[in-house]
Amino acid sequence: MQLIFMGPPGAGKGTQAQLLAALWKIPHISTGDILRACVVAKTPLGEKAKAYMDAGELVPDGLLMDIVQERMNQPDAKAGWILDGFPRTVPQAAFFDTLLCDVPGGGPTSGKDCALRAVNLDVPDNVLVTRLLSRGRQDDNEQTIRRRLQVYREQTEPLIEFYRDREQLVAVDGDRSMQEVTAQLQQVLSRNS
Ligand code: B4P
């Protein structure tokens, strides 16, 4: 199982990725969680990332590529994974293609032997804003949320076509209860695997 979870901020990527990774006993790799841990630990990477995250901007691609490369080379990633929040830009997706050819257990990124699926959770903006405001994380204030949505439309949404063109896209309606979304994901992903 090699899954990428996409979708706007608050779509439920983290929520669903965590549930399904536990169910399928594969690692849940969240770049947001890794970055937040670096911020809390005040590592040099965390110090650099914090200002971008607080402003609702994406952290620069180069920093993310190093994080993902290191994580994907760890032994538990060999048997599959759910990657939550990465790639988020076209350069990140291109980098990920080359990385997958090199990491243990990676394999082809397109074609009939490719195991990679990109899940997009679709949720309307008004629902996203309500969800994020009630979550109340440090970067969940209205101004930052609006900026994150704008950045999503400009930089991340083009990836939907990128993966659709390669016939790897799995589109799911995320505007339902958490249990309904989980059930739908299990159904479509078992059909697609
Ligand atoms: P992320 O940690 O990826 O956070 P997110 O997009 O805000 O949240 P997610 O979609 O996972 O929502 P969740 O399930 O928690 O990114 C944070 C920041 O890190 C970015 O802004 C960026 O600065 C940086 N970053 C991360 N990856 C990067 C990358 N690759 N490149 C550059 N920068 C990067 O759900 C949200 C809320 O909704 C929760 O409270 C949840 O309980 C609720 N919810 C979920 N599903 C629901 C449902 N079906 N019904 C009702 N509520 C639901």
PDB file of N, CA and C in Angstrom, residues 135-191:
ATOM      1  N   ARG A 135     -10.806  23.387  15.696  1.00  0.00           N
ATOM      2  CA  ARG A 135      -9.640  22.588  16.115  1.00  0.00           C
ATOM      3  C   ARG A 135      -8.719  23.437  16.996  1.00  0.00           C
ATOM      4  N   GLY A 136      -8.464  24.686  16.586  1.00  0.00           N
ATOM      5  CA  GLY A 136      -7.728  25.614  17.443  1.00  0.00           C
ATOM      6  C   GLY A 136      -6.239  25.388  17.571  1.00  0.00           C
ATOM      7  N   ARG A 137      -5.587  24.844  16.540  1.00  0.00           N
ATOM      8  CA  ARG A 137      -4.123  24.728  16.563  1.00  0.00           C
ATOM      9  C   ARG A 137      -3.526  26.124  16.392  1.00  0.00           C
ATOM     10  N   GLN A 138      -2.222  26.261  16.648  1.00  0.00           N
ATOM     11  CA  GLN A 138      -1.630  27.609  16.611  1.00  0.00           C
ATOM     12  C   GLN A 138      -1.826  28.302  15.256  1.00  0.00           C
ATOM     13  N   ASP A 139      -1.794  27.509  14.168  1.00  0.00           N
ATOM     14  CA  ASP A 139      -1.953  28.108  12.834  1.00  0.00           C
ATOM     15  C   ASP A 139      -3.416  28.099  12.377  1.00  0.00           C
ATOM     16  N   ASP A 140      -4.351  27.898  13.299  1.00  0.00           N
ATOM     17  CA  ASP A 140      -5.771  27.847  12.946  1.00  0.00           C
ATOM     18  C   ASP A 140      -6.526  29.120  13.293  1.00  0.00           C
ATOM     19  N   ASN A 141      -5.998  30.289  12.956  1.00  0.00           N
ATOM     20  CA  ASN A 141      -6.787  31.521  13.105  1.00  0.00           C
ATOM     21  C   ASN A 141      -7.292  31.913  11.711  1.00  0.00           C
ATOM     22  N   GLU A 142      -8.355  32.734  11.675  1.00  0.00           N
ATOM     23  CA  GLU A 142      -9.051  32.954  10.408  1.00  0.00           C
ATOM     24  C   GLU A 142      -8.134  33.488   9.301  1.00  0.00           C
ATOM     25  N   GLN A 143      -7.254  34.418   9.641  1.00  0.00           N
ATOM     26  CA  GLN A 143      -6.383  35.018   8.617  1.00  0.00           C
ATOM     27  C   GLN A 143      -5.437  33.957   8.010  1.00  0.00           C
ATOM     28  N   THR A 144      -4.850  33.149   8.887  1.00  0.00           N
ATOM     29  CA  THR A 144      -3.924  32.111   8.409  1.00  0.00           C
ATOM     30  C   THR A 144      -4.670  31.045   7.609  1.00  0.00           C
ATOM     31  N   ILE A 145      -5.859  30.701   8.066  1.00  0.00           N
ATOM     32  CA  ILE A 145      -6.642  29.677   7.352  1.00  0.00           C
ATOM     33  C   ILE A 145      -6.950  30.153   5.928  1.00  0.00           C
ATOM     34  N   ARG A 146      -7.377  31.434   5.787  1.00  0.00           N
ATOM     35  CA  ARG A 146      -7.697  31.976   4.453  1.00  0.00           C
ATOM     36  C   ARG A 146      -6.458  31.922   3.553  1.00  0.00           C
ATOM     37  N   ARG A 147      -5.306  32.257   4.112  1.00  0.00           N
ATOM     38  CA  ARG A 147      -4.063  32.221   3.325  1.00  0.00           C
ATOM     39  C   ARG A 147      -3.709  30.765   2.944  1.00  0.00           C
ATOM     40  N   ARG A 148      -3.898  29.834   3.891  1.00  0.00           N
ATOM     41  CA  ARG A 148      -3.591  28.431   3.582  1.00  0.00           C
ATOM     42  C   ARG A 148      -4.489  27.906   2.463  1.00  0.00           C
ATOM     43  N   LEU A 149      -5.759  28.339   2.476  1.00  0.00           N
ATOM     44  CA  LEU A 149      -6.670  27.906   1.408  1.00  0.00           C
ATOM     45  C   LEU A 149      -6.235  28.466   0.057  1.00  0.00           C
ATOM     46  N   GLN A 150      -5.806  29.733   0.063  1.00  0.00           N
ATOM     47  CA  GLN A 150      -5.343  30.371  -1.184  1.00  0.00           C
ATOM     48  C   GLN A 150      -4.084  29.657  -1.716  1.00  0.00           C
ATOM     49  N   VAL A 151      -3.149  29.393  -0.802  1.00  0.00           N
ATOM     50  CA  VAL A 151      -1.914  28.695  -1.192  1.00  0.00           C
ATOM     51  C   VAL A 151      -2.246  27.300  -1.719  1.00  0.00           C
ATOM     52  N   TYR A 152      -3.222  26.665  -1.091  1.00  0.00           N
ATOM     53  CA  TYR A 152      -3.644  25.329  -1.550  1.00  0.00           C
ATOM     54  C   TYR A 152      -4.129  25.397  -3.000  1.00  0.00           C
ATOM     55  N   ARG A 153      -5.042  26.385  -3.285  1.00  0.00           N
ATOM     56  CA  ARG A 153      -5.587  26.496  -4.654  1.00  0.00           C
ATOM     57  C   ARG A 153      -4.468  26.747  -5.663  1.00  0.00           C
ATOM     58  N   GLU A 154      -3.504  27.597  -5.292  1.00  0.00           N
ATOM     59  CA  GLU A 154      -2.453  27.979  -6.252  1.00  0.00           C
ATOM     60  C   GLU A 154      -1.404  26.873  -6.440  1.00  0.00           C
ATOM     61  N   GLN A 155      -0.995  26.253  -5.342  1.00  0.00           N
ATOM     62  CA  GLN A 155       0.191  25.396  -5.435  1.00  0.00           C
ATOM     63  C   GLN A 155      -0.084  23.898  -5.315  1.00  0.00           C
ATOM     64  N   THR A 156      -1.151  23.525  -4.604  1.00  0.00           N
ATOM     65  CA  THR A 156      -1.372  22.088  -4.371  1.00  0.00           C
ATOM     66  C   THR A 156      -2.450  21.522  -5.280  1.00  0.00           C
ATOM     67  N   GLU A 157      -3.499  22.295  -5.545  1.00  0.00           N
ATOM     68  CA  GLU A 157      -4.607  21.775  -6.357  1.00  0.00           C
ATOM     69  C   GLU A 157      -4.154  21.254  -7.734  1.00  0.00           C
ATOM     70  N   PRO A 158      -3.139  21.885  -8.380  1.00  0.00           N
ATOM     71  CA  PRO A 158      -2.700  21.330  -9.673  1.00  0.00           C
ATOM     72  C   PRO A 158      -2.273  19.861  -9.608  1.00  0.00           C
ATOM     73  N   LEU A 159      -1.958  19.368  -8.413  1.00  0.00           N
ATOM     74  CA  LEU A 159      -1.547  17.963  -8.302  1.00  0.00           C
ATOM     75  C   LEU A 159      -2.706  17.000  -8.563  1.00  0.00           C
ATOM     76  N   ILE A 160      -3.942  17.502  -8.419  1.00  0.00           N
ATOM     77  CA  ILE A 160      -5.086  16.618  -8.696  1.00  0.00           C
ATOM     78  C   ILE A 160      -5.022  16.172 -10.151  1.00  0.00           C
ATOM     79  N   GLU A 161      -4.779  17.125 -11.069  1.00  0.00           N
ATOM     80  CA  GLU A 161      -4.676  16.781 -12.499  1.00  0.00           C
ATOM     81  C   GLU A 161      -3.440  15.926 -12.770  1.00  0.00           C
ATOM     82  N   PHE A 162      -2.350  16.260 -12.080  1.00  0.00           N
ATOM     83  CA  PHE A 162      -1.093  15.512 -12.224  1.00  0.00           C
ATOM     84  C   PHE A 162      -1.342  14.016 -11.997  1.00  0.00           C
ATOM     85  N   TYR A 163      -2.043  13.687 -10.903  1.00  0.00           N
ATOM     86  CA  TYR A 163      -2.280  12.271 -10.593  1.00  0.00           C
ATOM     87  C   TYR A 163      -3.462  11.702 -11.382  1.00  0.00           C
ATOM     88  N   ARG A 164      -4.425  12.565 -11.761  1.00  0.00           N
ATOM     89  CA  ARG A 164      -5.525  12.074 -12.597  1.00  0.00           C
ATOM     90  C   ARG A 164      -4.990  11.630 -13.959  1.00  0.00           C
ATOM     91  N   ASP A 165      -4.090  12.438 -14.530  1.00  0.00           N
ATOM     92  CA  ASP A 165      -3.509  12.107 -15.830  1.00  0.00           C
ATOM     93  C   ASP A 165      -2.800  10.760 -15.788  1.00  0.00           C
ATOM     94  N   ARG A 166      -2.249  10.425 -14.640  1.00  0.00           N
ATOM     95  CA  ARG A 166      -1.517   9.150 -14.516  1.00  0.00           C
ATOM     96  C   ARG A 166      -2.414   8.013 -14.027  1.00  0.00           C
ATOM     97  N   GLU A 167      -3.718   8.295 -13.950  1.00  0.00           N
ATOM     98  CA  GLU A 167      -4.712   7.297 -13.521  1.00  0.00           C
ATOM     99  C   GLU A 167      -4.419   6.749 -12.122  1.00  0.00           C
ATOM    100  N   GLN A 168      -3.932   7.642 -11.250  1.00  0.00           N
ATOM    101  CA  GLN A 168      -3.632   7.237  -9.877  1.00  0.00           C
ATOM    102  C   GLN A 168      -4.529   7.954  -8.864  1.00  0.00           C
ATOM    103  N   LEU A 169      -5.419   8.791  -9.373  1.00  0.00           N
ATOM    104  CA  LEU A 169      -6.226   9.606  -8.459  1.00  0.00           C
ATOM    105  C   LEU A 169      -7.439   8.828  -7.938  1.00  0.00           C
ATOM    106  N   VAL A 170      -7.644   8.929  -6.627  1.00  0.00           N
ATOM    107  CA  VAL A 170      -8.838   8.373  -5.994  1.00  0.00           C
ATOM    108  C   VAL A 170      -9.538   9.550  -5.317  1.00  0.00           C
ATOM    109  N   ALA A 171     -10.690   9.957  -5.848  1.00  0.00           N
ATOM    110  CA  ALA A 171     -11.379  11.141  -5.320  1.00  0.00           C
ATOM    111  C   ALA A 171     -12.494  10.713  -4.378  1.00  0.00           C
ATOM    112  N   VAL A 172     -12.500  11.308  -3.189  1.00  0.00           N
ATOM    113  CA  VAL A 172     -13.493  10.937  -2.172  1.00  0.00           C
ATOM    114  C   VAL A 172     -14.114  12.206  -1.590  1.00  0.00           C
ATOM    115  N   ASP A 173     -15.427  12.148  -1.358  1.00  0.00           N
ATOM    116  CA  ASP A 173     -16.132  13.281  -0.732  1.00  0.00           C
ATOM    117  C   ASP A 173     -15.801  13.288   0.761  1.00  0.00           C
ATOM    118  N   GLY A 174     -15.075  14.331   1.199  1.00  0.00           N
ATOM    119  CA  GLY A 174     -14.679  14.420   2.607  1.00  0.00           C
ATOM    120  C   GLY A 174     -15.665  15.175   3.470  1.00  0.00           C
ATOM    121  N   ASP A 175     -16.779  15.619   2.861  1.00  0.00           N
ATOM    122  CA  ASP A 175     -17.761  16.413   3.603  1.00  0.00           C
ATOM    123  C   ASP A 175     -18.848  15.504   4.185  1.00  0.00           C
ATOM    124  N   ARG A 176     -18.399  14.491   4.886  1.00  0.00           N
ATOM    125  CA  ARG A 176     -19.324  13.577   5.570  1.00  0.00           C
ATOM    126  C   ARG A 176     -18.721  13.237   6.920  1.00  0.00           C
ATOM    127  N   SER A 177     -19.408  12.427   7.719  1.00  0.00           N
ATOM    128  CA  SER A 177     -18.867  12.123   9.054  1.00  0.00           C
ATOM    129  C   SER A 177     -17.535  11.375   8.890  1.00  0.00           C
ATOM    130  N   MET A 178     -16.698  11.442   9.930  1.00  0.00           N
ATOM    131  CA  MET A 178     -15.395  10.764   9.867  1.00  0.00           C
ATOM    132  C   MET A 178     -15.569   9.278   9.540  1.00  0.00           C
ATOM    133  N   GLN A 179     -16.586   8.644  10.168  1.00  0.00           N
ATOM    134  CA  GLN A 179     -16.802   7.199   9.956  1.00  0.00           C
ATOM    135  C   GLN A 179     -17.203   6.919   8.518  1.00  0.00           C
ATOM    136  N   GLU A 180     -18.046   7.798   7.958  1.00  0.00           N
ATOM    137  CA  GLU A 180     -18.478   7.584   6.570  1.00  0.00           C
ATOM    138  C   GLU A 180     -17.305   7.741   5.600  1.00  0.00           C
ATOM    139  N   VAL A 181     -16.443   8.724   5.892  1.00  0.00           N
ATOM    140  CA  VAL A 181     -15.284   8.930   5.007  1.00  0.00           C
ATOM    141  C   VAL A 181     -14.347   7.716   5.104  1.00  0.00           C
ATOM    142  N   THR A 182     -14.117   7.235   6.315  1.00  0.00           N
ATOM    143  CA  THR A 182     -13.240   6.056   6.486  1.00  0.00           C
ATOM    144  C   THR A 182     -13.803   4.864   5.705  1.00  0.00           C
ATOM    145  N   ALA A 183     -15.104   4.640   5.842  1.00  0.00           N
ATOM    146  CA  ALA A 183     -15.720   3.491   5.166  1.00  0.00           C
ATOM    147  C   ALA A 183     -15.585   3.616   3.652  1.00  0.00           C
ATOM    148  N   GLN A 184     -15.801   4.825   3.149  1.00  0.00           N
ATOM    149  CA  GLN A 184     -15.687   5.053   1.702  1.00  0.00           C
ATOM    150  C   GLN A 184     -14.239   4.818   1.221  1.00  0.00           C
ATOM    151  N   LEU A 185     -13.289   5.303   2.017  1.00  0.00           N
ATOM    152  CA  LEU A 185     -11.882   5.123   1.638  1.00  0.00           C
ATOM    153  C   LEU A 185     -11.521   3.629   1.606  1.00  0.00           C
ATOM    154  N   GLN A 186     -11.974   2.905   2.617  1.00  0.00           N
ATOM    155  CA  GLN A 186     -11.664   1.466   2.649  1.00  0.00           C
ATOM    156  C   GLN A 186     -12.229   0.772   1.418  1.00  0.00           C
ATOM    157  N   GLN A 187     -13.456   1.178   1.067  1.00  0.00           N
ATOM    158  CA  GLN A 187     -14.111   0.557  -0.076  1.00  0.00           C
ATOM    159  C   GLN A 187     -13.372   0.860  -1.396  1.00  0.00           C
ATOM    160  N   VAL A 188     -13.094   2.134  -1.639  1.00  0.00           N
ATOM    161  CA  VAL A 188     -12.482   2.465  -2.942  1.00  0.00           C
ATOM    162  C   VAL A 188     -11.036   2.001  -3.018  1.00  0.00           C
ATOM    163  N   LEU A 189     -10.341   2.012  -1.879  1.00  0.00           N
ATOM    164  CA  LEU A 189      -8.927   1.617  -1.941  1.00  0.00           C
ATOM    165  C   LEU A 189      -8.777   0.109  -2.074  1.00  0.00           C
ATOM    166  N   SER A 190      -9.702  -0.659  -1.524  1.00  0.00           N
ATOM    167  CA  SER A 190      -9.581  -2.111  -1.705  1.00  0.00           C
ATOM    168  C   SER A 190      -9.887  -2.462  -3.165  1.00  0.00           C
ATOM    169  N   ARG A 191     -10.795  -1.666  -3.784  1.00  0.00           N
ATOM    170  CA  ARG A 191     -11.114  -1.881  -5.206  1.00  0.00           C
ATOM    171  C   ARG A 191      -9.924  -1.505  -6.088  1.00  0.00           C
TER     172      ARG A 191
END
